[in-house]
C-alpha cells in the first residue's frame, strides 16, 4: 500500500476513534446533567397519584420543563468541572492535520457545542452566559453582554469590561491553512461593541472603545485601533476609507 494511502487510513481511523470518544463523553455528561431532572419528574409522578387528572398533568408538565432547565445549568457546571479537572485549555500554536493537538481541539470544542446546541439560547444576555464562558476558560471582564453562542475556542478569548457582543456575532480563534490548524488568541478591549453578525478571526486585537459594525469580517491577526469604527468585508477603518476616497 502506498505511504499516502497508509497515512490517510490512519488519519481516518484516528478521526473515527476521536469521534466515538467525544460521543461517549457527551453521552455521559448529558446523562449526569439530565439525572436530577428525571428524579424531579419521577417524584412528581409518584406523589400526585391522588390529585385530579388536570392538576396532576399540569404539575408533571411543570416538573418536565423545570427538569430541562435543571439539565442546562447542571450541564454548564459539569462541563466547567471537566475543563478545570482535566486542564482542557487550548494553547496558541500550529498543529499538523492528524496530530494530537488537532484532536484535542476537536474534543474541547465538541464539549462546548453540547451546551451551545442544547441550552445556550436560554442563557444569552444573562449572567449565566458570562459564568459559562469563564468556566470554559475565557477571560471575561465586568458588565459584559453576550448575545451570541457562535464563540469558539473559549480558553483563547479575552474580553474586557463593558463589552457588547451582538446577536450571532462570531469569534473564532482558529484557522486552517496548508494542512495546519492555527490557534491564536482574540483580545477584545474595554467598551468594545461587536455588531450583529460580525466576525472576528483568530489573532484579532480590538482596541478599547472600538466598534465593529454589523456584518463586518475582521481578518486574521487584524489590529483595530482604540475608538475606531470598522466595517465591510474585509473590515477596514471607516476613517481610512474616507481618506482614500478623497
Tab-separated table of C-alpha atoms in Angstrom:
chain	number	residue	atom	x	y	z
A	1	UNK	CA	0.000	0.000	0.000
A	2	UNK	CA	1.263	3.470	-0.891
A	3	UNK	CA	2.554	5.636	2.006
A	4	UNK	CA	-0.027	8.378	1.324
A	5	UNK	CA	-2.866	5.880	1.496
A	6	UNK	CA	-1.494	4.446	4.746
A	7	UNK	CA	-1.362	7.940	6.269
A	8	UNK	CA	-4.878	8.659	5.049
A	9	UNK	CA	-6.131	5.388	6.522
A	10	UNK	CA	-4.535	6.059	9.906
A	11	UNK	CA	-5.919	9.600	9.902
A	12	UNK	CA	-9.415	8.280	9.158
A	13	UNK	CA	-9.167	5.696	11.942
A	14	UNK	CA	-7.888	8.292	14.409
A	15	UNK	CA	-10.705	10.671	13.487
A	16	UNK	CA	-13.248	7.871	13.896
A	17	UNK	CA	-11.876	6.952	17.336
A	18	UNK	CA	-11.845	10.605	18.397
A	19	UNK	CA	-15.475	10.934	17.290
A	20	UNK	CA	-16.508	7.832	19.226
A	21	UNK	CA	-14.666	9.144	22.289
A	22	UNK	CA	-16.410	12.514	22.004
A	23	UNK	CA	-19.820	10.865	21.591
A	24	UNK	CA	-19.164	8.647	24.612
A	25	UNK	CA	-18.108	11.557	26.817
A	26	UNK	CA	-21.047	13.596	25.537
A	27	UNK	CA	-23.485	10.818	26.444
A	28	UNK	CA	-22.028	10.524	29.941
A	29	UNK	CA	-22.021	14.296	30.503
A	30	UNK	CA	-25.589	14.728	29.258
A	31	UNK	CA	-26.745	11.698	31.279
A	32	UNK	CA	-25.372	13.181	34.509
A	33	UNK	CA	-26.880	16.566	33.658
A	34	UNK	CA	-30.341	15.133	32.968
A	35	UNK	CA	-30.328	12.856	36.026
A	36	UNK	CA	-31.587	15.410	38.641
A	37	UNK	CA	-34.422	16.459	36.340
A	38	UNK	CA	-35.529	12.866	35.842
A	39	UNK	CA	-35.641	12.434	39.624
A	40	UNK	CA	-37.874	15.517	39.862
A	41	UNK	CA	-40.286	14.223	37.207
A	42	UNK	CA	-40.369	10.780	38.849
A	43	UNK	CA	-41.053	12.329	42.261
A	44	UNK	CA	-43.908	14.394	40.822
A	45	UNK	CA	-45.362	11.366	39.014
A	46	UNK	CA	-45.371	9.203	42.139
A	47	UNK	CA	-46.636	11.830	44.573
A	48	UNK	CA	-49.551	13.188	42.526
A	49	UNK	CA	-51.465	9.940	42.033
A	50	UNK	CA	-54.327	11.133	44.236
A	51	UNK	CA	-54.628	14.546	42.547
A	52	UNK	CA	-57.218	15.415	39.919
A	53	UNK	CA	-56.019	14.467	36.438
A	54	UNK	CA	-55.816	18.081	35.258
A	55	UNK	CA	-53.779	19.221	38.254
A	56	UNK	CA	-51.601	16.115	38.105
A	57	UNK	CA	-50.688	16.549	34.454
A	58	UNK	CA	-50.104	20.259	34.933
A	59	UNK	CA	-47.654	19.514	37.748
A	60	UNK	CA	-45.961	16.810	35.685
A	61	UNK	CA	-45.618	19.274	32.795
A	62	UNK	CA	-44.212	21.878	35.165
A	63	UNK	CA	-41.681	19.394	36.512
A	64	UNK	CA	-40.697	18.344	32.975
A	65	UNK	CA	-39.983	21.939	31.933
A	66	UNK	CA	-38.127	22.540	35.201
A	67	UNK	CA	-36.142	19.368	34.512
A	68	UNK	CA	-34.929	20.879	31.233
A	69	UNK	CA	-33.550	23.953	32.982
A	70	UNK	CA	-32.034	21.806	35.714
A	71	UNK	CA	-30.348	19.849	32.919
A	72	UNK	CA	-28.992	23.037	31.346
A	73	UNK	CA	-27.499	24.501	34.498
A	74	UNK	CA	-26.140	21.115	35.573
A	75	UNK	CA	-24.530	20.778	32.138
A	76	UNK	CA	-22.795	24.140	32.475
A	77	UNK	CA	-21.192	23.188	35.770
A	78	UNK	CA	-20.280	19.659	34.663
A	79	UNK	CA	-18.536	20.938	31.521
A	80	UNK	CA	-16.725	23.593	33.545
A	81	UNK	CA	-15.631	20.983	36.069
A	82	UNK	CA	-14.325	18.738	33.295
A	83	UNK	CA	-12.289	21.602	31.841
A	84	UNK	CA	-10.781	22.507	35.201
A	85	UNK	CA	-10.034	18.960	36.374
A	86	UNK	CA	-8.510	17.796	33.074
A	87	UNK	CA	-6.987	21.197	32.211
A	88	UNK	CA	-8.715	21.363	28.849
A	89	UNK	CA	-7.287	24.707	27.769
A	90	UNK	CA	-6.162	25.431	24.234
A	91	UNK	CA	-2.623	26.648	23.599
A	92	UNK	CA	-1.623	29.059	20.850
A	93	UNK	CA	0.415	27.469	18.078
A	94	UNK	CA	0.310	25.490	14.845
A	95	UNK	CA	-0.747	21.842	14.690
A	96	UNK	CA	-0.464	19.445	11.767
A	97	UNK	CA	-3.581	17.695	10.482
A	98	UNK	CA	-3.823	14.356	12.280
A	99	UNK	CA	-1.727	15.478	15.248
A	100	UNK	CA	-2.785	15.120	18.868
A	101	UNK	CA	-3.321	18.881	19.061
A	102	UNK	CA	-5.972	18.699	16.340
A	103	UNK	CA	-7.966	16.020	18.159
A	104	UNK	CA	-7.625	17.848	21.459
A	105	UNK	CA	-9.029	20.974	19.793
A	106	UNK	CA	-11.919	18.960	18.329
A	107	UNK	CA	-12.689	17.417	21.715
A	108	UNK	CA	-12.691	20.717	23.623
A	109	UNK	CA	-14.889	22.494	21.089
A	110	UNK	CA	-17.133	19.429	20.943
A	111	UNK	CA	-17.825	19.762	24.668
A	112	UNK	CA	-18.703	23.423	24.179
A	113	UNK	CA	-21.078	22.549	21.339
A	114	UNK	CA	-23.098	20.258	23.617
A	115	UNK	CA	-24.158	23.275	25.650
A	116	UNK	CA	-24.356	25.612	22.655
A	117	UNK	CA	-26.778	23.339	20.802
A	118	UNK	CA	-28.967	22.132	23.652
A	119	UNK	CA	-29.229	25.017	26.126
A	120	UNK	CA	-27.215	28.162	25.482
A	121	UNK	CA	-30.040	30.043	23.725
A	122	UNK	CA	-31.775	30.266	27.097
A	123	UNK	CA	-28.897	31.999	28.897
A	124	UNK	CA	-27.758	34.586	26.359
A	125	UNK	CA	-27.771	38.149	27.731
A	126	UNK	CA	-27.869	36.782	31.285
A	127	UNK	CA	-25.103	36.453	33.907
A	128	UNK	CA	-25.195	32.695	33.285
A	129	UNK	CA	-23.633	33.132	29.838
A	130	UNK	CA	-20.734	35.006	31.451
A	131	UNK	CA	-20.401	32.256	34.047
A	132	UNK	CA	-20.318	29.586	31.337
A	133	UNK	CA	-17.663	31.435	29.325
A	134	UNK	CA	-15.489	31.757	32.421
A	135	UNK	CA	-15.976	28.111	33.377
A	136	UNK	CA	-14.830	27.159	29.866
A	137	UNK	CA	-11.649	29.205	30.232
A	138	UNK	CA	-12.491	32.579	28.694
A	139	UNK	CA	-11.284	35.736	30.443
A	140	UNK	CA	-14.342	37.970	30.747
A	141	UNK	CA	-14.461	41.404	32.360
A	142	UNK	CA	-17.267	43.123	34.219
A	143	UNK	CA	-20.615	44.238	32.789
A	144	UNK	CA	-20.232	42.234	29.580
A	145	UNK	CA	-23.277	41.449	27.433
A	146	UNK	CA	-23.086	38.290	25.290
A	147	UNK	CA	-25.837	37.663	22.756
A	148	UNK	CA	-24.166	35.007	20.626
A	149	UNK	CA	-23.325	31.353	21.052
A	150	UNK	CA	-21.078	31.394	17.975
A	151	UNK	CA	-17.949	31.915	20.039
A	152	UNK	CA	-15.412	29.105	19.783
A	153	UNK	CA	-12.083	28.219	21.406
A	154	UNK	CA	-13.226	29.971	24.576
A	155	UNK	CA	-9.993	29.470	26.520
A	156	UNK	CA	-8.249	31.686	23.929
A	157	UNK	CA	-10.735	34.576	24.194
A	158	UNK	CA	-10.116	37.653	26.354
A	159	UNK	CA	-12.952	40.170	26.782
A	160	UNK	CA	-12.599	43.487	28.599
A	161	UNK	CA	-15.123	45.377	30.728
A	162	UNK	CA	-18.383	46.772	29.281
A	163	UNK	CA	-18.132	44.832	26.008
A	164	UNK	CA	-21.268	44.079	23.965
A	165	UNK	CA	-21.246	41.031	21.672
A	166	UNK	CA	-24.189	41.381	19.313
A	167	UNK	CA	-26.534	38.705	18.076
A	168	UNK	CA	-24.917	35.926	16.005
A	169	UNK	CA	-21.504	37.609	16.172
A	170	UNK	CA	-18.777	35.033	15.545
A	171	UNK	CA	-15.485	34.822	17.411
A	172	UNK	CA	-13.087	32.071	16.393
A	173	UNK	CA	-9.508	31.662	17.490
A	174	UNK	CA	-8.595	29.089	14.850
A	175	UNK	CA	-7.992	28.802	11.132
A	176	UNK	CA	-6.874	26.034	8.803
A	177	UNK	CA	-4.047	26.831	6.410
A	178	UNK	CA	-1.905	24.491	4.288
A	179	UNK	CA	-2.690	21.396	6.293
A	180	UNK	CA	-2.232	23.061	9.678
A	181	UNK	CA	-4.534	24.221	12.441
A	182	UNK	CA	-3.520	27.672	13.676
A	183	UNK	CA	-4.642	28.804	17.133
A	184	UNK	CA	-4.293	32.454	18.141
A	185	UNK	CA	-5.855	34.455	20.966
A	186	UNK	CA	-8.556	37.014	20.279
A	187	UNK	CA	-8.357	40.022	22.592
A	188	UNK	CA	-11.241	42.465	22.902
A	189	UNK	CA	-10.578	45.682	24.809
A	190	UNK	CA	-12.872	47.580	27.146
A	191	UNK	CA	-16.074	49.250	25.886
A	192	UNK	CA	-15.981	47.455	22.523
A	193	UNK	CA	-19.163	46.729	20.558
A	194	UNK	CA	-19.368	43.829	18.101
A	195	UNK	CA	-22.321	44.351	15.793
A	196	UNK	CA	-24.899	41.845	14.600
A	197	UNK	CA	-23.360	39.015	12.510
A	198	UNK	CA	-19.849	40.458	12.723
A	199	UNK	CA	-16.935	38.014	12.511
A	200	UNK	CA	-13.598	38.068	14.349
A	201	UNK	CA	-10.905	35.715	13.073
A	202	UNK	CA	-8.003	34.264	15.035
A	203	UNK	CA	-5.398	36.699	16.339
A	204	UNK	CA	-7.684	39.739	16.149
A	205	UNK	CA	-6.808	42.523	18.603
A	206	UNK	CA	-9.573	45.055	19.270
A	207	UNK	CA	-8.580	48.306	20.941
A	208	UNK	CA	-10.588	49.972	23.685
A	209	UNK	CA	-13.818	51.652	22.630
A	210	UNK	CA	-13.754	50.317	19.057
A	211	UNK	CA	-16.932	49.499	17.138
A	212	UNK	CA	-17.151	46.600	14.682
A	213	UNK	CA	-20.265	47.229	12.614
A	214	UNK	CA	-22.937	44.681	11.732
A	215	UNK	CA	-21.775	42.089	9.211
A	216	UNK	CA	-18.132	43.199	9.259
A	217	UNK	CA	-15.493	40.472	8.869
A	218	UNK	CA	-12.256	41.176	10.701
A	219	UNK	CA	-9.427	39.153	9.186
A	220	UNK	CA	-6.777	37.035	10.881
A	221	UNK	CA	-4.357	38.946	13.150
A	222	UNK	CA	-6.101	42.246	12.405
A	223	UNK	CA	-5.210	45.123	14.722
A	224	UNK	CA	-8.030	47.563	15.461
A	225	UNK	CA	-7.044	50.942	16.885
A	226	UNK	CA	-8.840	52.229	20.001
A	227	UNK	CA	-12.097	54.137	19.381
A	228	UNK	CA	-12.093	53.345	15.665
A	229	UNK	CA	-15.001	52.055	13.577
A	230	UNK	CA	-14.507	49.079	11.265
A	231	UNK	CA	-16.964	47.985	8.599
A	232	UNK	CA	-17.178	45.857	5.462
A	233	UNK	CA	-15.788	42.573	4.138
A	234	UNK	CA	-12.922	42.511	4.815
A	235	UNK	CA	-13.383	45.017	7.621
A	236	UNK	CA	-11.498	48.278	7.278
A	237	UNK	CA	-11.421	51.528	9.208
A	238	UNK	CA	-14.141	53.880	8.031
A	239	UNK	CA	-11.784	56.813	8.555
A	240	UNK	CA	-9.136	55.221	6.317
A	241	UNK	CA	-11.743	54.554	3.623
A	242	UNK	CA	-12.823	58.186	3.679
A	243	UNK	CA	-9.224	59.378	3.446
A	244	UNK	CA	-8.581	57.072	0.464
A	245	UNK	CA	-11.739	58.230	-1.322
A	246	UNK	CA	-10.575	61.826	-1.016
